[in-house]
mmCIF file of C-alpha atoms in Angstrom:
data_model
loop_
_atom_site.group_PDB
_atom_site.id
_atom_site.type_symbol
_atom_site.label_atom_id
_atom_site.label_comp_id
_atom_site.label_asym_id
_atom_site.label_seq_id
_atom_site.Cartn_x
_atom_site.Cartn_y
_atom_site.Cartn_z
ATOM 1 C CA MET A 1 53.821 15.707 32.801
ATOM 2 C CA GLY A 2 51.639 18.784 32.925
ATOM 3 C CA LEU A 3 49.851 17.778 29.748
ATOM 4 C CA THR A 4 46.083 17.362 29.961
ATOM 5 C CA THR A 5 43.759 15.472 27.677
ATOM 6 C CA LYS A 6 40.243 16.421 26.788
ATOM 7 C CA LYS A 7 37.586 13.857 27.452
ATOM 8 C CA ARG A 8 35.663 13.034 24.315
ATOM 9 C CA THR A 9 31.976 13.610 24.807
ATOM 10 C CA GLY A 10 30.727 12.226 21.493
ATOM 11 C CA TYR A 11 28.912 15.407 20.523
ATOM 12 C CA ARG A 12 29.870 18.670 18.922
ATOM 13 C CA GLY A 13 30.215 21.738 21.021
ATOM 14 C CA LYS A 14 30.416 24.374 18.326
ATOM 15 C CA SER A 15 27.921 25.918 15.970
ATOM 16 C CA HIS A 16 27.864 24.655 12.420
ATOM 17 C CA PHE A 17 25.600 24.862 9.385
ATOM 18 C CA SER A 18 23.015 22.090 9.368
ATOM 19 C CA PHE A 19 22.208 21.083 5.788
ATOM 20 C CA PRO A 20 19.139 18.971 6.770
ATOM 21 C CA LEU A 21 17.243 22.187 7.610
ATOM 22 C CA PRO A 22 16.839 23.442 4.010
ATOM 23 C CA ILE A 23 16.021 19.887 2.910
ATOM 24 C CA GLY A 24 13.239 19.809 5.482
ATOM 25 C CA VAL A 25 11.867 23.135 4.284
ATOM 26 C CA ILE A 26 11.955 22.004 0.644
ATOM 27 C CA CYS A 27 10.073 18.789 1.519
ATOM 28 C CA LEU A 28 7.376 20.692 3.402
ATOM 29 C CA VAL A 29 6.889 23.160 0.557
ATOM 30 C CA ALA A 30 6.750 20.279 -1.945
ATOM 31 C CA ALA A 31 4.157 18.531 0.237
ATOM 32 C CA LEU A 32 1.934 21.621 0.170
ATOM 33 C CA ILE A 33 2.295 21.921 -3.603
ATOM 34 C CA ILE A 34 1.497 18.253 -4.194
ATOM 35 C CA TYR A 35 -1.558 18.449 -1.968
ATOM 36 C CA ALA A 36 -2.777 21.575 -3.777
ATOM 37 C CA VAL A 37 -2.281 20.407 -7.367
ATOM 38 C CA SER A 38 -3.502 16.832 -6.833
ATOM 39 C CA PHE A 39 -6.877 17.877 -5.458
ATOM 40 C CA GLY A 40 -6.249 16.501 -1.989
ATOM 41 C CA GLU A 41 -4.080 13.443 -2.703
ATOM 42 C CA ALA A 42 -3.147 13.169 0.935
ATOM 43 C CA PHE A 43 -0.753 10.225 1.032
ATOM 44 C CA GLY A 44 2.089 11.534 -1.100
ATOM 45 C CA ALA A 45 1.872 14.920 0.589
ATOM 46 C CA LEU A 46 1.794 13.295 4.027
ATOM 47 C CA ILE A 47 4.934 11.235 3.360
ATOM 48 C CA LEU A 48 6.821 14.290 2.120
ATOM 49 C CA ALA A 49 5.630 16.290 5.123
ATOM 50 C CA LEU A 50 6.872 13.595 7.517
ATOM 51 C CA VAL A 51 10.230 13.483 5.721
ATOM 52 C CA GLY A 52 10.414 17.259 5.976
ATOM 53 C CA MET A 53 9.689 17.186 9.705
ATOM 54 C CA TYR A 54 12.358 14.513 10.183
ATOM 55 C CA PHE A 55 15.026 16.648 8.525
ATOM 56 C CA LEU A 56 13.921 19.780 10.365
ATOM 57 C CA VAL A 57 14.168 18.073 13.763
ATOM 58 C CA PHE A 58 17.443 16.370 12.835
ATOM 59 C CA GLY A 59 18.906 19.633 11.607
ATOM 60 C CA ALA A 60 17.703 21.595 14.625
ATOM 61 C CA LEU A 61 19.308 19.087 16.979
ATOM 62 C CA GLY A 62 22.563 19.527 15.090
ATOM 63 C CA LEU A 63 22.552 23.227 15.949
ATOM 64 C CA VAL A 64 22.585 22.602 19.694
ATOM 65 C CA THR A 65 25.958 24.017 20.824
ATOM 66 C CA SER A 66 25.844 23.482 24.588
ATOM 67 C CA SER A 67 28.554 21.231 26.029
ATOM 68 C CA GLY A 68 26.347 20.194 28.950
ATOM 69 C CA TRP A 69 23.362 17.898 29.066
ATOM 70 C CA PRO A 70 21.498 19.635 26.167
ATOM 71 C CA GLY A 71 24.409 18.775 23.875
ATOM 72 C CA ARG A 72 24.512 15.190 25.088
ATOM 73 C CA ALA A 73 20.740 14.824 24.662
ATOM 74 C CA ALA A 74 20.869 16.273 21.138
ATOM 75 C CA PHE A 75 23.697 13.907 20.197
ATOM 76 C CA ILE A 76 21.791 10.856 21.542
ATOM 77 C CA LEU A 77 18.574 11.870 19.789
ATOM 78 C CA ARG A 78 20.360 12.370 16.455
ATOM 79 C CA ARG A 79 21.979 8.940 16.769
ATOM 80 C CA ALA A 80 18.591 7.378 17.613
ATOM 81 C CA MET A 81 17.004 9.074 14.590
ATOM 82 C CA LEU A 82 19.769 7.786 12.319
ATOM 83 C CA ILE A 83 19.347 4.245 13.645
ATOM 84 C CA ALA A 84 15.562 4.411 13.187
ATOM 85 C CA LEU A 85 15.994 5.729 9.642
ATOM 86 C CA SER A 86 18.474 2.946 8.819
ATOM 87 C CA VAL A 87 16.142 0.247 10.132
ATOM 88 C CA MET A 88 13.209 1.694 8.214
ATOM 89 C CA ALA A 89 15.249 1.981 5.017
ATOM 90 C CA ALA A 90 16.397 -1.645 5.277
ATOM 91 C CA SER A 91 12.855 -2.900 5.923
ATOM 92 C CA PHE A 92 11.548 -0.739 3.061
ATOM 93 C CA ILE A 93 14.004 -2.304 0.611
ATOM 94 C CA VAL A 94 13.186 -5.848 1.738
ATOM 95 C CA ILE A 95 9.413 -5.378 1.662
ATOM 96 C CA GLU A 96 9.447 -3.534 -1.659
ATOM 97 C CA CYS A 97 11.429 -6.406 -3.175
ATOM 98 C CA MET A 98 8.729 -8.776 -1.918
ATOM 99 C CA ILE A 99 6.008 -6.568 -3.396
ATOM 100 C CA LEU A 100 7.788 -6.369 -6.749
ATOM 101 C CA SER A 101 8.349 -10.138 -6.791
ATOM 102 C CA GLY A 102 4.595 -10.689 -6.632
ATOM 103 C CA ALA A 103 3.558 -8.054 -9.162
ATOM 104 C CA HIS A 104 2.854 -10.435 -12.036
ATOM 105 C CA THR A 105 0.135 -12.573 -13.592
ATOM 106 C CA ASP A 106 0.378 -16.324 -13.086
ATOM 107 C CA PRO A 107 0.574 -18.295 -16.339
ATOM 108 C CA ASP A 108 -1.971 -20.794 -14.959
ATOM 109 C CA ALA A 109 -4.526 -18.169 -13.894
ATOM 110 C CA GLU A 110 -6.969 -19.137 -16.649
ATOM 111 C CA GLY A 111 -9.842 -21.551 -16.126
ATOM 112 C CA SER A 112 -10.713 -20.646 -12.542
ATOM 113 C CA ASP A 113 -14.025 -21.420 -10.887
ATOM 114 C CA PHE A 114 -14.074 -18.044 -9.125
ATOM 115 C CA LEU A 115 -12.574 -14.657 -9.965
ATOM 116 C CA ILE A 116 -12.208 -12.270 -7.018
ATOM 117 C CA VAL A 117 -11.937 -8.644 -8.111
ATOM 118 C CA LEU A 118 -10.640 -6.555 -5.230
ATOM 119 C CA GLY A 119 -12.211 -3.160 -4.757
ATOM 120 C CA ALA A 120 -10.430 0.190 -4.824
ATOM 121 C CA GLY A 121 -11.462 3.774 -4.287
ATOM 122 C CA ILE A 122 -14.249 5.500 -6.163
ATOM 123 C CA ARG A 123 -14.917 9.217 -6.476
ATOM 124 C CA GLY A 124 -18.593 9.620 -5.774
ATOM 125 C CA GLU A 125 -19.860 6.837 -8.037
ATOM 126 C CA THR A 126 -16.967 6.828 -10.522
ATOM 127 C CA PRO A 127 -14.186 4.220 -10.318
ATOM 128 C CA SER A 128 -10.704 5.596 -9.686
ATOM 129 C CA ALA A 129 -7.857 5.052 -12.143
ATOM 130 C CA ALA A 130 -6.645 2.075 -10.109
ATOM 131 C CA LEU A 131 -10.086 0.460 -10.030
ATOM 132 C CA THR A 132 -10.730 1.148 -13.715
ATOM 133 C CA SER A 133 -7.505 -0.695 -14.558
ATOM 134 C CA ARG A 134 -8.667 -3.688 -12.506
ATOM 135 C CA LEU A 135 -12.112 -3.685 -14.083
ATOM 136 C CA SER A 136 -10.714 -3.572 -17.614
ATOM 137 C CA ALA A 137 -8.496 -6.588 -16.890
ATOM 138 C CA ALA A 138 -11.370 -8.388 -15.157
ATOM 139 C CA VAL A 139 -13.772 -7.940 -18.079
ATOM 140 C CA SER A 140 -11.079 -9.286 -20.398
ATOM 141 C CA TYR A 141 -10.602 -12.298 -18.109
ATOM 142 C CA CYS A 142 -14.356 -12.969 -18.080
ATOM 143 C CA GLY A 143 -14.385 -12.977 -21.859
ATOM 144 C CA ARG A 144 -11.657 -15.637 -21.912
ATOM 145 C CA ASN A 145 -13.225 -17.667 -19.078
ATOM 146 C CA PRO A 146 -16.998 -17.728 -19.556
ATOM 147 C CA ASP A 147 -17.593 -20.276 -16.770
ATOM 148 C CA ALA A 148 -15.919 -18.297 -13.988
ATOM 149 C CA GLN A 149 -18.142 -16.818 -11.290
ATOM 150 C CA VAL A 150 -17.117 -13.249 -10.437
ATOM 151 C CA ILE A 151 -16.991 -11.955 -6.858
ATOM 152 C CA LEU A 152 -16.946 -8.160 -6.687
ATOM 153 C CA THR A 153 -15.773 -7.159 -3.237
ATOM 154 C CA GLY A 154 -15.694 -3.671 -1.736
ATOM 155 C CA GLY A 155 -17.780 -1.724 0.748
ATOM 156 C CA GLN A 156 -18.540 1.983 0.955
ATOM 157 C CA GLY A 157 -15.894 4.373 2.243
ATOM 158 C CA PRO A 158 -16.623 7.696 3.961
ATOM 159 C CA THR A 159 -16.140 9.719 0.755
ATOM 160 C CA GLU A 160 -17.908 7.263 -1.562
ATOM 161 C CA ALA A 161 -21.534 7.683 -2.639
ATOM 162 C CA ILE A 162 -22.088 3.948 -3.275
ATOM 163 C CA THR A 163 -20.259 0.725 -2.506
ATOM 164 C CA GLU A 164 -17.229 -0.148 -4.577
ATOM 165 C CA ALA A 165 -18.873 -3.454 -5.464
ATOM 166 C CA LEU A 166 -21.890 -1.646 -6.936
ATOM 167 C CA ALA A 167 -19.686 0.659 -8.997
ATOM 168 C CA MET A 168 -17.844 -2.413 -10.250
ATOM 169 C CA GLN A 169 -21.087 -4.231 -11.086
ATOM 170 C CA ARG A 170 -22.284 -1.288 -13.175
ATOM 171 C CA TYR A 171 -19.012 -1.345 -15.117
ATOM 172 C CA PHE A 172 -19.264 -5.093 -15.733
ATOM 173 C CA ILE A 173 -22.849 -4.954 -16.946
ATOM 174 C CA SER A 174 -22.128 -1.962 -19.203
ATOM 175 C CA HIS A 175 -19.325 -4.013 -20.771
ATOM 176 C CA GLY A 176 -21.482 -7.020 -21.520
ATOM 177 C CA VAL A 177 -20.861 -9.283 -18.516
ATOM 178 C CA SER A 178 -24.064 -11.019 -17.410
ATOM 179 C CA SER A 179 -25.323 -10.118 -13.944
ATOM 180 C CA GLU A 180 -25.998 -13.841 -13.371
ATOM 181 C CA ARG A 181 -22.236 -14.426 -13.161
ATOM 182 C CA ILE A 182 -21.725 -11.721 -10.552
ATOM 183 C CA ILE A 183 -21.713 -12.224 -6.791
ATOM 184 C CA MET A 184 -21.725 -9.016 -4.748
ATOM 185 C CA GLU A 185 -19.776 -8.544 -1.519
ATOM 186 C CA GLU A 186 -20.471 -5.039 -0.212
ATOM 187 C CA LYS A 187 -19.243 -5.050 3.397
ATOM 188 C CA ALA A 188 -15.442 -5.288 3.171
ATOM 189 C CA LEU A 189 -13.524 -2.161 4.164
ATOM 190 C CA ASP A 190 -9.951 -3.376 3.594
ATOM 191 C CA THR A 191 -8.048 -6.088 1.756
ATOM 192 C CA ILE A 192 -8.150 -8.513 4.685
ATOM 193 C CA GLN A 193 -11.942 -8.316 4.734
ATOM 194 C CA ASN A 194 -12.065 -8.448 0.915
ATOM 195 C CA VAL A 195 -10.319 -11.813 0.899
ATOM 196 C CA ARG A 196 -11.932 -13.218 4.063
ATOM 197 C CA PHE A 197 -15.510 -12.380 3.035
ATOM 198 C CA SER A 198 -14.844 -13.670 -0.489
ATOM 199 C CA LYS A 199 -13.577 -16.940 0.992
ATOM 200 C CA ASP A 200 -16.848 -17.289 2.907
ATOM 201 C CA ILE A 201 -18.777 -16.813 -0.346
ATOM 202 C CA ILE A 202 -16.598 -19.352 -2.167
ATOM 203 C CA ASP A 203 -16.946 -21.930 0.613
ATOM 204 C CA ALA A 204 -20.744 -21.597 0.595
ATOM 205 C CA ALA A 205 -21.061 -21.659 -3.206
ATOM 206 C CA SER A 206 -18.679 -24.607 -3.528
ATOM 207 C CA ALA A 207 -20.609 -26.633 -0.932
ATOM 208 C CA GLN A 208 -23.893 -25.835 -2.656
ATOM 209 C CA ASN A 209 -22.622 -26.793 -6.115
ATOM 210 C CA GLY A 210 -20.446 -29.744 -5.106
ATOM 211 C CA ILE A 211 -17.164 -28.091 -6.111
ATOM 212 C CA ILE A 212 -14.166 -29.663 -4.376
ATOM 213 C CA ASN A 213 -10.977 -27.607 -4.012
ATOM 214 C CA PRO A 214 -12.197 -24.741 -6.245
ATOM 215 C CA LYS A 215 -9.635 -22.871 -8.289
ATOM 216 C CA VAL A 216 -9.620 -19.186 -7.380
ATOM 217 C CA THR A 217 -8.047 -16.236 -9.169
ATOM 218 C CA ILE A 218 -7.513 -12.925 -7.416
ATOM 219 C CA LEU A 219 -7.348 -9.860 -9.639
ATOM 220 C CA SER A 220 -5.898 -6.530 -8.550
ATOM 221 C CA ASN A 221 -3.273 -3.967 -9.503
ATOM 222 C CA ASP A 222 0.350 -5.083 -9.700
ATOM 223 C CA PHE A 223 1.421 -3.405 -6.435
ATOM 224 C CA HIS A 224 -1.433 -5.145 -4.573
ATOM 225 C CA ILE A 225 -0.902 -8.746 -5.666
ATOM 226 C CA PHE A 226 1.696 -9.776 -3.074
ATOM 227 C CA ARG A 227 -0.444 -8.534 -0.179
ATOM 228 C CA ALA A 228 -3.549 -10.263 -1.512
ATOM 229 C CA ARG A 229 -1.666 -13.555 -1.927
ATOM 230 C CA TYR A 230 -0.191 -13.280 1.562
ATOM 231 C CA ILE A 231 -3.589 -12.658 3.138
ATOM 232 C CA ALA A 232 -5.145 -15.522 1.174
ATOM 233 C CA SER A 233 -2.474 -17.905 2.464
ATOM 234 C CA ARG A 234 -2.931 -16.689 6.048
ATOM 235 C CA ILE A 235 -6.693 -17.199 6.091
ATOM 236 C CA GLY A 236 -6.558 -20.590 4.376
ATOM 237 C CA LEU A 237 -7.793 -19.776 0.888
ATOM 238 C CA GLY A 238 -6.012 -22.415 -1.161
ATOM 239 C CA ASN A 239 -5.473 -23.112 -4.855
ATOM 240 C CA VAL A 240 -5.081 -19.405 -5.616
ATOM 241 C CA THR A 241 -3.612 -17.744 -8.695
ATOM 242 C CA ALA A 242 -3.437 -14.058 -9.529
ATOM 243 C CA VAL A 243 -3.979 -11.668 -12.412
ATOM 244 C CA SER A 244 -2.072 -8.388 -12.239
ATOM 245 C CA ALA A 245 -3.592 -5.246 -13.736
ATOM 246 C CA PRO A 246 -1.012 -2.551 -14.536
ATOM 247 C CA MET A 247 -1.199 0.618 -12.470
ATOM 248 C CA PRO A 248 -1.684 3.596 -14.812
ATOM 249 C CA TYR A 249 0.445 6.755 -14.684
ATOM 250 C CA PHE A 250 3.975 6.855 -13.326
ATOM 251 C CA HIS A 251 3.242 9.164 -10.387
ATOM 252 C CA LEU A 252 0.432 6.868 -9.232
ATOM 253 C CA ARG A 253 2.711 3.838 -9.492
ATOM 254 C CA VAL A 254 5.292 5.502 -7.256
ATOM 255 C CA THR A 255 2.681 6.627 -4.734
ATOM 256 C CA TYR A 256 0.951 3.254 -4.494
ATOM 257 C CA TYR A 257 4.155 1.230 -4.292
ATOM 258 C CA VAL A 258 5.371 3.403 -1.414
ATOM 259 C CA ARG A 259 1.958 3.203 0.275
ATOM 260 C CA GLU A 260 2.005 -0.570 -0.071
ATOM 261 C CA TYR A 261 5.050 -0.744 2.208
ATOM 262 C CA PHE A 262 3.004 0.667 5.081
ATOM 263 C CA SER A 263 0.035 -1.551 4.208
ATOM 264 C CA MET A 264 2.282 -4.620 4.383
ATOM 265 C CA LEU A 265 3.564 -3.570 7.805
ATOM 266 C CA LYS A 266 -0.030 -3.465 9.017
ATOM 267 C CA VAL A 267 -0.822 -6.864 7.493
ATOM 268 C CA PHE A 268 2.249 -8.450 9.076
ATOM 269 C CA LEU A 269 1.104 -7.171 12.478
ATOM 270 C CA VAL A 270 -2.567 -8.193 12.333
ATOM 271 C CA THR A 271 -2.616 -11.478 10.375
#
């Protein structure tokens, strides 16, 4: 009798140090440094900046000391942010495992009727490191498979002086691949269009030359293979194998594998 109990509110009503705040600041500073030293490599810097903003907001909410509705709102928002982060982390692990499972060359990729080389960024007219890796592997494949027709697919981005397909064609010809083997596809602006427009070319060429159920090999960097296979299956391009070109440089591998997670989310939504 006479004893009272305090109702638990589920949030903290006293001030405390919020360790996410310095983490957020460090991430934002790192994002600025990465952007500066990588000559505008926006993706890695953007991801770090978003992580930094997350920790700053999370930490700031943890400093709310009011026991009224501001405290309750801060507690609910922090819980919602934790749930969202947990869901994203779980989906990231699952999708990255899928990406890694597809990052290999098929043992039966030789002897195809058509080789699709997927485009990647160019700087002005010069192939990027990712595209150069693909082109090197593609030229090697052409040397081993002299009867394969080569489809070079890639349009012109806003910062590119020419189409990716044209930059690729120049590389092929300079490395001894006959232009008669090359089919240009210069309109695609993403991987979905790369594969879809290439399928249209294959269907037309197969009908013209009497090829039934043509064997197709898709060539790209290791991180990109799973997405290309998935798109090919969704649009009905059958009898497909893949050749994986290694992504050069460790920092690029990390950046592109993380970026691929977001690309796969987009593909899952639109295909």
